[in-house]
Structure formats: structure tokens, C-alpha cells
Amino acid sequence: MAGRASQRVLLGCALLCAAALPCADSSRLSAAESPSQPTVAVTNFPIASAARLAGDGRQTRFILDLDQTVSFRAVTLADPYRVVVDVPQLNFQLPSGTGTGGRGLVKAFRYGLVMPGGSRIVFDLAGPAKIANSYVLEAANGQPARLVLELEEVDRAAFVQSLAPENRPELRPAVGEAPPAAVSTAATPEAVQQKADGRAVVVIDPGHGGIDNGTQSSGESEKNLVLAFGRALRDRLEKTGKYRVVMTRDDDTFIPLNDRVKVARSLKAALFVSIHADALPRAEGDAQGATIYTLSDKASDAEAERLADAENRADAIAGFNLAEEPTDVADILIDLTQRETRTFSNRFARLLMGEMKSTVRMHKHPLKSAGFRVLKAPDVPSVLVEIGYVSNKGDLEHLVSEGWRSRAVTSMAQAIDGFLAKRMATAGSSN
Ligand SMILES: [Zn+2]
């Protein structure tokens, strides 16, 4: 499908280039150059210095100024309508607020790292549109190198026809096929040995990352807050020496939701803890405190449902197709496992609340459930903790405070200790 996508891009370019020959040259040149450009190994990545939109609701053009040409791939995605442009890792030096306002066919766009060595720009469209043209221009006549994307309004039927029928697997970055970078160390002999020593594996999952900032307030991003929290929790757990602790991400990279679940499953983790920080839209008033979520088919209340919807959008925000991967969980045995797993997840959630409430301000209804995709491992007890609201002033003060974080991870580690000690004892006695 990559072939078809690029064919379409090339065809579009060829059409335009009939009218503007220099484009054909630069496009061919940049394509020919790309294999010799080691985009990953080089530490000074190409710099994107400005981005702008022009045009109207029928035709909209996006221009990105660069300090050198780059290779790229542009495709459209449906439901919601998006355009995704994959480029080698870029150093985005765009003014803050770039992309928050739209124009014409583009409602908004965002950009950032989607995997090591790979950046992405995701455009939210106002309606169905096609990529009429996309190309890279070399610097010329005092103008910097530019990546140009030309969108044209189409109706839904034409849009759907332009999509590949499959789930566009080529859109999944390498992390989709291989374990994420943070986890690849798990495959080293040393790591295997650690696993073989019988220690339980605890997976810590800091939400969002890379192109997906999560919730934001007062200049703080959820993705950074939960990464700092996850690292502190990992350090705290590792200090005990009792567990092998694995992070789904240990840097500012986006990890698709299914891959987070896969990490837990492939390591046969004893526990999966996803860390998030919520925000309430200003119109909905104020809320505060930590909430612990478990998986359920039906949300425990409207707020839990809203939150699960928001968290489940992470892949869409990062420009992934929303089609759920077929799961390998179909038979009744798995069903039974799943039921048992949910019992354990709920038990851990209650234990966690018991420990956290002595050190952390909790939400007035601290135990909730909803259909979080990241909690769907059928065989790994999983909880998602919203450690506070970035939209609440008091909570945000906590979230950025090292003292608060240290107290919070200590009580979390105690709950994990209590839960796993009991599970180990049960597993031991059943032998
Ligand atoms: Zn989140």
C-alpha cells in the first residue's frame, strides 16, 4: 500500500509538474538523496522553522520551511478525517501555538516525534479532502527548502474511494512490529536472565508521548508529568529488588495503545499500571484528586465514559488508523481468564486506593471503570491511574512537586507490594 500511496503522491506531482517543471526536479532530487541521508544517526536533525496555511475551504495549502530537503510520505485517513505526513525526525522550532488555529480545509494540526528517528504531522480536516499534490522544494531564490501539501475538497464517496481498503499497515511505524525501544532491552540475554530469576514483571505505562501531548494546562503537558511519575515509580520499585520493572516508554515517544498492551502480554506481566493526568474542560467546572480506573464494558458514570473516550483517542491524535486490531482472544477459555483478570484488577484498584488515600488527595469517587483500550490485556491485571487534574490549580502544584511525587509513588509501591505478595503466595500454594 505504501506503493499505492506514493504512486498517488507522485502522480499528483507529475500533474502539477507539467505546469511547473522545477518541482519535478526537486522532488526527484529529494527522493534520490534520501537514502544517503542517515536521518537517525545524525544528531542535528533537519530544522523546521515555520509553518503556514493558505487558501480556503475548497483548496488549502500547507507549507513547512526547512533547512534542508527531506523525504516524506503523505496519506489521508478517515473517521475522523485526517492527513498524516511522515518525515524523518525533525527539530521543530515553530512558534508556540502553531497549528492550533486552522484555515480552509484544515481545522488544526500538530507535529512531533512518533518514533525514534521519525516525526509526523497530523492535520485534522474540516471535511473530506484529497491530497491534490505534495512535494519538497529545494532552497532557491532566497527561499528555504519547503515541504508543500495541497489539499482539495472532495465528497465523502470520492474520499473513501481514495483510501486503501486495508488498515494501511504501512502507517504503523516500526514500533508497531517490533517492541518499543524502551522495551527492546527486555530481549537482551541479561533481561531474559532477570525474568528467569522468577521475579514478577511490573509494567509501568506513562500515557501519551511524542506527537500526543495529552492534557495540557499552564504550560505543563500530561505526557511529561506522567513520564516523570512513571520513572519515579520505576526507581522506587527497582530499589526493592523484588520486581523486574519495564516502562512502555522511557522517553518522549508515542506508543500506540495496542503496543502498550502487547508489552504487558509478551512479558507475562504480573501487573500493568497506566499513568495519566486528567483535565476537565473549563465549561465543566472544576474537579480534583486522583482516580483509579479499571476495565468495564459499561462505564461507571458519564465522567468515566468521557475520559475513556478521550484516552482511547490517543492513536487518532497521533495519526493512526482507528480500526481495532483483530484480537487473538476469542474462545471461552480466554473469557474465563479475562474474568479472573478483572477480579484481580479490581482487587488491586481497591488496595491502591487504600494506600494512596493516606498520601494523595483522591477524587470524590476514586474508583471508576470504563472501556479503556489500554486496559484490555485479557491475562494481565491492569489499572489506569489518573494521578490528578492538570486543570486544577492545587492538583497541578502537586503534579509538578517532587515531594508529592515521592510520597505518591511510595504509597503506590506499597500497594503493588501488597498485591503481588499475596498473588505470589497464592500461586505458590497452588503448586
Ligand atoms: Zn491521558
CSV table of C-alpha atoms and ligand atoms in Angstrom, one decimal:
chain,number,residue,atom,x,y,z
A,1,MET,CA,0.0,0.0,0.0
A,2,ALA,CA,2.9,2.3,0.5
A,3,GLY,CA,3.4,1.9,-3.2
A,4,ARG,CA,-0.1,3.0,-4.0
A,5,ALA,CA,0.2,5.9,-1.6
A,6,SER,CA,3.4,7.2,-3.0
A,7,GLN,CA,2.2,6.5,-6.5
A,8,ARG,CA,-0.7,8.8,-5.8
A,9,VAL,CA,1.6,11.4,-4.5
A,10,LEU,CA,3.9,11.0,-7.5
A,11,LEU,CA,1.0,11.1,-9.9
A,12,GLY,CA,-0.2,14.3,-8.2
A,13,CYS,CA,3.2,15.7,-8.5
A,14,ALA,CA,3.5,14.7,-12.1
A,15,LEU,CA,0.3,16.5,-12.9
A,16,LEU,CA,1.4,19.7,-11.2
A,17,CYS,CA,4.9,19.4,-12.6
A,18,ALA,CA,3.5,19.5,-16.2
A,19,ALA,CA,2.9,23.1,-15.3
A,20,ALA,CA,5.9,23.7,-13.1
A,21,LEU,CA,9.0,21.8,-14.1
A,22,PRO,CA,11.3,22.8,-11.2
A,23,CYS,CA,9.0,20.9,-8.9
A,24,ALA,CA,9.7,17.6,-10.7
A,25,ASP,CA,13.4,18.2,-10.4
A,26,SER,CA,13.4,19.0,-6.8
A,27,SER,CA,11.0,16.2,-6.0
A,28,ARG,CA,13.1,13.7,-7.8
A,29,LEU,CA,16.3,15.0,-6.3
A,30,SER,CA,15.0,14.9,-2.7
A,31,ALA,CA,13.8,11.3,-3.3
A,32,ALA,CA,17.1,10.3,-4.7
A,33,GLU,CA,19.0,11.9,-1.9
A,34,SER,CA,17.1,10.5,0.9
A,35,PRO,CA,18.7,7.0,1.1
A,36,SER,CA,22.1,8.6,1.6
A,37,GLN,CA,20.9,10.8,4.4
A,38,PRO,CA,21.4,8.9,7.7
A,39,THR,CA,18.4,10.6,9.3
A,40,VAL,CA,18.5,8.6,12.5
A,41,ALA,CA,22.2,8.5,13.4
A,42,VAL,CA,22.8,12.2,12.8
A,43,THR,CA,22.1,14.2,16.0
A,44,ASN,CA,21.4,17.5,14.3
A,45,PHE,CA,18.1,16.8,12.7
A,46,PRO,CA,16.7,18.9,9.9
A,47,ILE,CA,15.1,22.0,11.4
A,48,ALA,CA,11.5,23.1,10.6
A,49,SER,CA,11.4,26.8,11.3
A,50,ALA,CA,8.0,27.9,10.1
A,51,ALA,CA,4.6,26.5,9.1
A,52,ARG,CA,1.7,28.2,7.4
A,53,LEU,CA,-1.7,27.6,5.8
A,54,ALA,CA,-3.1,29.4,2.9
A,55,GLY,CA,-6.3,29.0,0.8
A,56,ASP,CA,-9.9,28.4,1.5
A,57,GLY,CA,-12.5,25.7,2.1
A,58,ARG,CA,-12.1,24.3,-1.4
A,59,GLN,CA,-8.3,24.3,-1.7
A,60,THR,CA,-5.9,24.6,1.2
A,61,ARG,CA,-2.1,24.7,1.0
A,62,PHE,CA,0.3,23.8,3.9
A,63,ILE,CA,3.9,25.0,3.7
A,64,LEU,CA,6.7,23.9,6.1
A,65,ASP,CA,10.0,25.8,5.9
A,66,LEU,CA,13.0,23.5,6.4
A,67,ASP,CA,16.8,24.0,6.4
A,68,GLN,CA,17.2,21.0,4.0
A,69,THR,CA,15.0,18.8,1.9
A,70,VAL,CA,13.6,15.7,3.5
A,71,SER,CA,11.8,12.6,2.3
A,72,PHE,CA,8.2,12.3,3.3
A,73,ARG,CA,5.0,10.3,2.9
A,74,ALA,CA,1.5,11.7,3.0
A,75,VAL,CA,-1.7,9.8,3.3
A,76,THR,CA,-5.3,10.5,4.2
A,77,LEU,CA,-7.3,8.8,7.0
A,78,ALA,CA,-11.0,8.6,7.6
A,79,ASP,CA,-13.2,8.9,10.7
A,80,PRO,CA,-12.1,11.4,11.8
A,81,TYR,CA,-10.8,12.9,8.5
A,82,ARG,CA,-7.1,13.4,8.8
A,83,VAL,CA,-4.0,13.8,6.7
A,84,VAL,CA,-0.8,12.3,8.0
A,85,VAL,CA,2.6,13.3,6.8
A,86,ASP,CA,5.5,11.1,8.0
A,87,VAL,CA,9.0,12.6,7.8
A,88,PRO,CA,12.4,11.7,9.2
A,89,GLN,CA,12.9,13.1,12.7
A,90,LEU,CA,12.7,16.9,12.6
A,91,ASN,CA,13.8,19.5,15.0
A,92,PHE,CA,10.6,21.6,15.2
A,93,GLN,CA,11.4,25.2,16.0
A,94,LEU,CA,7.9,26.5,15.4
A,95,PRO,CA,6.4,29.4,17.4
A,96,SER,CA,4.3,28.1,20.2
A,97,GLY,CA,0.6,27.9,19.2
A,98,THR,CA,1.5,26.8,15.7
A,99,GLY,CA,-1.2,24.5,14.4
A,100,THR,CA,-3.8,25.4,17.0
A,101,GLY,CA,-5.7,27.6,14.6
A,102,GLY,CA,-6.9,26.2,11.2
A,103,ARG,CA,-7.7,27.6,7.8
A,104,GLY,CA,-9.8,26.3,5.0
A,105,LEU,CA,-9.9,22.5,5.0
A,106,VAL,CA,-7.6,22.2,8.0
A,107,LYS,CA,-9.1,22.6,11.4
A,108,ALA,CA,-5.8,22.3,13.3
A,109,PHE,CA,-2.6,20.4,13.0
A,110,ARG,CA,0.1,19.1,15.4
A,111,TYR,CA,3.5,17.7,15.0
A,112,GLY,CA,6.1,15.8,16.9
A,113,LEU,CA,8.1,12.6,17.3
A,114,VAL,CA,6.1,9.4,16.6
A,115,MET,CA,9.0,7.0,17.0
A,116,PRO,CA,12.8,7.4,17.3
A,117,GLY,CA,14.0,8.8,14.0
A,118,GLY,CA,10.5,9.6,12.8
A,119,SER,CA,8.4,12.7,13.1
A,120,ARG,CA,4.9,13.2,12.0
A,121,ILE,CA,2.5,16.0,11.2
A,122,VAL,CA,-1.2,15.2,11.7
A,123,PHE,CA,-3.9,17.5,10.2
A,124,ASP,CA,-7.4,17.4,11.5
A,125,LEU,CA,-9.6,18.2,8.5
A,126,ALA,CA,-12.9,20.1,8.4
A,127,GLY,CA,-14.3,17.5,6.0
A,128,PRO,CA,-13.3,15.0,3.3
A,129,ALA,CA,-10.4,16.2,1.2
A,130,LYS,CA,-7.7,14.7,-1.0
A,131,ILE,CA,-4.1,15.3,-1.3
A,132,ALA,CA,-4.1,17.0,-4.7
A,133,ASN,CA,-0.3,17.5,-4.5
A,134,SER,CA,2.6,17.1,-2.2
A,135,TYR,CA,6.3,17.8,-2.8
A,136,VAL,CA,9.5,19.1,-1.4
A,137,LEU,CA,11.2,22.1,-2.9
A,138,GLU,CA,14.9,22.8,-2.6
A,139,ALA,CA,16.1,26.1,-1.3
A,140,ALA,CA,16.1,28.6,-4.1
A,141,ASN,CA,15.9,32.4,-4.7
A,142,GLY,CA,16.3,33.2,-1.1
A,143,GLN,CA,13.5,30.8,-0.1
A,144,PRO,CA,14.3,28.0,2.3
A,145,ALA,CA,13.6,24.3,1.4
A,146,ARG,CA,9.9,23.7,1.8
A,147,LEU,CA,7.5,20.8,2.2
A,148,VAL,CA,4.2,21.6,0.4
A,149,LEU,CA,0.9,19.9,0.8
A,150,GLU,CA,-2.1,20.9,-1.4
A,151,LEU,CA,-5.5,19.7,-0.2
A,152,GLU,CA,-8.7,19.8,-2.3
A,153,GLU,CA,-12.2,19.4,-1.1
A,154,VAL,CA,-13.9,16.1,-2.2
A,155,ASP,CA,-17.2,14.5,-1.2
A,156,ARG,CA,-17.2,11.5,1.1
A,157,ALA,CA,-17.7,9.0,-1.7
A,158,ALA,CA,-14.6,10.2,-3.5
A,159,PHE,CA,-12.7,10.4,-0.3
A,160,VAL,CA,-13.5,6.8,0.7
A,161,GLN,CA,-12.6,5.6,-2.7
A,162,SER,CA,-9.2,7.3,-2.4
A,163,LEU,CA,-8.5,5.3,0.8
A,164,ALA,CA,-6.9,1.9,0.7
A,165,PRO,CA,-9.4,-0.8,1.8
A,166,GLU,CA,-6.9,-2.2,4.3
A,167,ASN,CA,-5.9,-0.7,7.5
A,168,ARG,CA,-2.9,0.9,5.9
A,169,PRO,CA,-0.3,-1.1,7.8
A,170,GLU,CA,2.4,1.0,6.4
A,171,LEU,CA,1.2,3.8,8.6
A,172,ARG,CA,2.2,2.0,11.6
A,173,PRO,CA,5.7,3.0,12.5
A,174,ALA,CA,8.3,0.3,13.2
A,175,VAL,CA,7.2,0.3,16.9
A,176,GLY,CA,4.1,-1.5,15.7
A,177,GLU,CA,6.0,-4.5,14.5
A,178,ALA,CA,8.9,-4.5,17.0
A,179,PRO,CA,8.6,-3.9,20.7
A,180,PRO,CA,9.0,-0.2,21.5
A,181,ALA,CA,12.6,1.0,22.1
A,182,ALA,CA,12.1,1.2,25.9
A,183,VAL,CA,11.2,-2.5,25.9
A,184,SER,CA,13.7,-3.8,23.4
A,185,THR,CA,16.2,-4.2,26.2
A,186,ALA,CA,13.8,-6.8,27.6
A,187,ALA,CA,15.0,-9.1,24.8
A,188,THR,CA,18.7,-8.9,25.8
A,189,PRO,CA,20.1,-12.0,27.5
A,190,GLU,CA,20.6,-10.1,30.7
A,191,ALA,CA,16.9,-9.2,30.7
A,192,VAL,CA,15.9,-12.8,29.9
A,193,GLN,CA,18.0,-13.9,32.9
A,194,GLN,CA,16.3,-11.4,35.1
A,195,LYS,CA,13.0,-12.8,34.0
A,196,ALA,CA,14.2,-16.3,34.6
A,197,ASP,CA,15.1,-15.4,38.2
A,198,GLY,CA,11.4,-15.7,39.0
A,199,ARG,CA,10.8,-12.0,39.8
A,200,ALA,CA,7.4,-10.7,38.8
A,201,VAL,CA,7.3,-8.2,36.0
A,202,VAL,CA,5.6,-4.9,36.6
A,203,VAL,CA,4.8,-2.8,33.5
A,204,ILE,CA,4.5,0.9,34.1
A,205,ASP,CA,2.8,2.8,31.2
A,206,PRO,CA,3.2,6.6,31.1
A,207,GLY,CA,0.5,7.7,28.8
A,208,HIS,CA,0.8,9.7,25.6
A,209,GLY,CA,4.2,10.9,24.4
A,210,GLY,CA,5.8,12.3,21.3
A,211,ILE,CA,3.2,13.9,19.0
A,212,ASP,CA,0.5,13.3,21.6
A,213,ASN,CA,0.8,15.8,24.5
A,214,GLY,CA,-2.2,14.5,26.4
A,215,THR,CA,-3.9,17.1,28.5
A,216,GLN,CA,-2.3,20.5,28.9
A,217,SER,CA,-2.5,23.4,31.3
A,218,SER,CA,-0.4,26.3,32.4
A,219,GLY,CA,2.4,25.1,30.1
A,220,GLU,CA,2.5,21.6,31.6
A,221,SER,CA,1.9,18.6,29.4
A,222,GLU,CA,0.4,15.4,30.7
A,223,LYS,CA,2.9,13.4,28.7
A,224,ASN,CA,5.8,15.0,30.7
A,225,LEU,CA,4.2,14.8,34.1
A,226,VAL,CA,3.3,11.1,33.7
A,227,LEU,CA,6.7,10.2,32.4
A,228,ALA,CA,8.4,11.8,35.4
A,229,PHE,CA,5.9,10.0,37.7
A,230,GLY,CA,6.5,6.7,35.9
A,231,ARG,CA,10.2,7.0,36.2
A,232,ALA,CA,9.9,7.7,39.9
A,233,LEU,CA,7.7,4.7,40.4
A,234,ARG,CA,10.1,2.5,38.5
A,235,ASP,CA,13.0,3.7,40.6
A,236,ARG,CA,11.1,3.2,43.8
A,237,LEU,CA,10.1,-0.4,42.8
A,238,GLU,CA,13.5,-1.3,41.5
A,239,LYS,CA,15.0,-0.3,44.8
A,240,THR,CA,13.2,-3.2,46.5
A,241,GLY,CA,14.9,-5.6,44.1
A,242,LYS,CA,11.8,-7.7,44.1
A,243,TYR,CA,10.5,-6.9,40.6
A,244,ARG,CA,11.6,-6.6,37.1
A,245,VAL,CA,10.1,-3.2,36.1
A,246,VAL,CA,9.5,-2.3,32.4
A,247,MET,CA,8.4,1.0,31.1
A,248,THR,CA,6.3,1.1,27.9
A,249,ARG,CA,8.1,4.3,27.2
A,250,ASP,CA,11.1,5.9,28.9
A,251,ASP,CA,11.3,9.0,26.6
A,252,ASP,CA,9.2,11.4,24.6
A,253,THR,CA,8.0,8.8,22.1
A,254,PHE,CA,4.5,8.0,21.1
A,255,ILE,CA,3.5,4.3,21.6
A,256,PRO,CA,0.2,3.1,20.1
A,257,LEU,CA,-2.3,1.8,22.7
A,258,ASN,CA,-2.3,-1.8,21.4
A,259,ASP,CA,1.5,-1.9,21.6
A,260,ARG,CA,1.3,-0.9,25.3
A,261,VAL,CA,-0.9,-3.9,25.9
A,262,LYS,CA,1.4,-6.1,23.9
A,263,VAL,CA,4.3,-5.2,26.1
A,264,ALA,CA,2.5,-6.4,29.2
A,265,ARG,CA,1.3,-9.6,27.5
A,266,SER,CA,4.6,-10.5,25.9
A,267,LEU,CA,6.4,-10.2,29.2
A,268,LYS,CA,3.6,-12.1,31.0
A,269,ALA,CA,3.5,-9.2,33.4
A,270,ALA,CA,2.0,-9.6,36.9
A,271,LEU,CA,0.7,-6.1,36.8
A,272,PHE,CA,0.2,-3.2,34.4
A,273,VAL,CA,-0.2,0.3,35.7
A,274,SER,CA,-1.0,3.1,33.2
A,275,ILE,CA,-0.3,6.6,34.5
A,276,HIS,CA,-2.3,9.6,33.3
A,277,ALA,CA,-3.3,13.1,34.4
A,278,ASP,CA,-6.8,14.3,33.6
A,279,ALA,CA,-8.2,17.7,32.7
A,280,LEU,CA,-11.7,19.0,32.9
A,281,PRO,CA,-12.9,21.4,30.2
A,282,ARG,CA,-13.3,24.8,31.8
A,283,ALA,CA,-17.0,24.8,31.0
A,284,GLU,CA,-17.5,21.7,33.1
A,285,GLY,CA,-16.3,23.3,36.3
A,286,ASP,CA,-13.5,22.0,38.5
A,287,ALA,CA,-12.5,18.6,39.7
A,288,GLN,CA,-9.6,17.4,41.8
A,289,GLY,CA,-7.8,14.4,43.1
A,290,ALA,CA,-6.6,11.0,41.9
A,291,THR,CA,-8.9,8.4,40.3
A,292,ILE,CA,-8.2,4.7,39.8
A,293,TYR,CA,-9.9,3.1,36.7
A,294,THR,CA,-10.4,-0.5,35.8
A,295,LEU,CA,-11.8,-2.0,32.6
A,296,SER,CA,-15.5,-2.5,32.2
A,297,ASP,CA,-17.8,-2.9,29.3
A,298,LYS,CA,-20.1,-0.2,30.6
A,299,ALA,CA,-18.7,3.0,32.1
A,300,SER,CA,-19.4,3.5,35.8
A,301,ASP,CA,-20.5,7.1,35.1
A,302,ALA,CA,-20.6,9.8,32.5
A,303,GLU,CA,-17.2,11.2,33.5
A,304,ALA,CA,-15.5,7.8,33.2
A,305,GLU,CA,-17.0,7.4,29.8
A,306,ARG,CA,-15.8,10.8,28.7
A,307,LEU,CA,-12.3,10.1,30.0
A,308,ALA,CA,-12.1,6.6,28.3
A,309,ASP,CA,-13.2,8.2,25.0
A,310,ALA,CA,-10.5,10.9,25.4
A,311,GLU,CA,-7.8,8.4,26.3
A,312,ASN,CA,-8.8,6.0,23.5
A,313,ARG,CA,-8.4,8.8,21.0
A,314,ALA,CA,-4.6,8.8,21.5
A,315,ASP,CA,-4.0,6.7,18.4
A,316,ALA,CA,-6.2,9.0,16.3
A,317,ILE,CA,-4.3,12.1,17.6
A,318,ALA,CA,-1.0,10.5,16.6
A,319,GLY,CA,-2.4,9.7,13.1
A,320,PHE,CA,-3.0,6.0,13.5
A,321,ASN,CA,-6.0,4.3,11.9
A,322,LEU,CA,-8.7,3.6,14.4
A,323,ALA,CA,-9.6,0.2,13.1
A,324,GLU,CA,-9.1,-2.1,16.0
A,325,GLU,CA,-6.7,-4.8,15.5
A,326,PRO,CA,-8.2,-8.2,15.5
A,327,THR,CA,-7.6,-9.6,18.9
A,328,ASP,CA,-6.5,-13.2,19.4
A,329,VAL,CA,-9.0,-13.5,22.2
A,330,ALA,CA,-12.0,-15.4,21.0
A,331,ASP,CA,-12.6,-18.6,22.9
A,332,ILE,CA,-14.3,-19.3,26.2
A,333,LEU,CA,-11.0,-20.1,28.0
A,334,ILE,CA,-9.8,-16.6,27.4
A,335,ASP,CA,-13.1,-15.4,28.6
A,336,LEU,CA,-12.7,-17.1,31.9
A,337,THR,CA,-9.1,-15.8,32.2
A,338,GLN,CA,-10.4,-12.4,31.5
A,339,ARG,CA,-13.0,-12.6,34.2
A,340,GLU,CA,-10.3,-13.7,36.7
A,341,THR,CA,-8.0,-10.9,35.5
A,342,ARG,CA,-10.8,-8.4,36.1
A,343,THR,CA,-11.2,-9.7,39.6
A,344,PHE,CA,-7.5,-9.2,40.3
A,345,SER,CA,-7.6,-5.8,38.6
A,346,ASN,CA,-10.4,-4.7,40.9
A,347,ARG,CA,-8.6,-6.1,43.9
A,348,PHE,CA,-5.5,-4.2,43.1
A,349,ALA,CA,-7.5,-1.0,42.5
A,350,ARG,CA,-9.0,-1.2,46.0
A,351,LEU,CA,-5.7,-1.9,47.6
A,352,LEU,CA,-4.2,1.0,45.7
A,353,MET,CA,-6.9,3.3,46.8
A,354,GLY,CA,-6.4,2.2,50.4
A,355,GLU,CA,-2.7,3.1,50.2
A,356,MET,CA,-3.0,6.3,48.1
A,357,LYS,CA,-5.7,8.0,50.2
A,358,SER,CA,-3.3,8.4,53.1
A,359,THR,CA,-0.8,10.4,51.0
A,360,VAL,CA,-2.7,11.7,47.9
A,361,ARG,CA,-5.8,13.8,47.6
A,362,MET,CA,-8.3,11.4,46.0
A,363,HIS,CA,-11.3,12.3,43.7
A,364,LYS,CA,-14.6,12.2,45.5
A,365,HIS,CA,-15.4,9.0,43.6
A,366,PRO,CA,-11.9,7.5,43.4
A,367,LEU,CA,-12.8,4.0,41.9
A,368,LYS,CA,-14.3,4.0,38.5
A,369,SER,CA,-14.4,1.9,35.4
A,370,ALA,CA,-14.8,2.2,31.6
A,371,GLY,CA,-13.8,0.7,28.3
A,372,PHE,CA,-10.1,1.8,28.2
A,373,ARG,CA,-8.3,0.1,25.3
A,374,VAL,CA,-5.1,0.2,27.2
A,375,LEU,CA,-6.5,-2.0,29.9
A,376,LYS,CA,-7.7,-4.8,27.6
A,377,ALA,CA,-5.0,-7.4,28.2
A,378,PRO,CA,-7.1,-10.5,29.0
A,379,ASP,CA,-4.4,-12.0,31.2
A,380,VAL,CA,-2.6,-9.1,32.9
A,381,PRO,CA,-4.3,-7.3,35.8
A,382,SER,CA,-4.4,-3.7,34.7
A,383,VAL,CA,-5.4,-0.4,36.2
A,384,LEU,CA,-5.2,3.2,34.9
A,385,VAL,CA,-4.5,5.9,37.4
A,386,GLU,CA,-5.3,9.5,36.8
A,387,ILE,CA,-2.9,11.0,39.3
A,388,GLY,CA,-4.7,14.3,39.3
A,389,TYR,CA,-6.2,17.1,37.2
A,390,VAL,CA,-3.8,19.4,35.4
A,391,SER,CA,-6.8,21.7,35.1
A,392,ASN,CA,-7.0,22.1,38.9
A,393,LYS,CA,-4.6,24.6,40.4
A,394,GLY,CA,-4.0,22.6,43.6
A,395,ASP,CA,-3.5,19.3,41.7
A,396,LEU,CA,-1.1,20.8,39.3
A,397,GLU,CA,1.0,22.1,42.1
A,398,HIS,CA,1.2,18.6,43.4
A,399,LEU,CA,1.9,17.1,40.0
A,400,VAL,CA,5.0,19.2,39.4
A,401,SER,CA,6.2,18.8,43.0
A,402,GLU,CA,8.9,16.2,43.6
A,403,GLY,CA,7.9,15.8,47.3
A,404,TRP,CA,4.4,15.0,46.3
A,405,ARG,CA,5.5,12.6,43.6
A,406,SER,CA,7.8,10.8,46.0
A,407,ARG,CA,5.0,10.3,48.6
A,408,ALA,CA,2.6,9.2,45.9
A,409,VAL,CA,5.0,6.6,44.3
A,410,THR,CA,5.8,5.3,47.8
A,411,SER,CA,2.1,4.5,48.5
A,412,MET,CA,1.7,3.1,45.0
A,413,ALA,CA,4.7,0.9,45.5
A,414,GLN,CA,3.3,-0.3,48.9
A,415,ALA,CA,0.0,-1.3,47.2
A,416,ILE,CA,2.0,-3.1,44.4
A,417,ASP,CA,4.0,-4.9,47.2
A,418,GLY,CA,0.8,-5.9,49.0
A,419,PHE,CA,-0.9,-7.1,45.8
A,420,LEU,CA,2.0,-9.1,44.4
A,421,ALA,CA,3.0,-10.6,47.8
A,422,LYS,CA,-0.5,-12.1,48.0
A,423,ARG,CA,-0.6,-13.3,44.4
A,424,MET,CA,2.8,-14.9,44.8
A,425,ALA,CA,1.7,-16.7,47.9
A,426,THR,CA,-1.4,-17.9,46.2
A,427,ALA,CA,0.5,-19.1,43.1
A,428,GLY,CA,3.0,-20.8,45.4
A,429,SER,CA,0.4,-22.7,47.4
A,430,SER,CA,-1.5,-23.9,44.4
A,431,ASN,CA,1.6,-25.8,43.2
B,1,ZN,ZN,-4.1,10.6,29.4
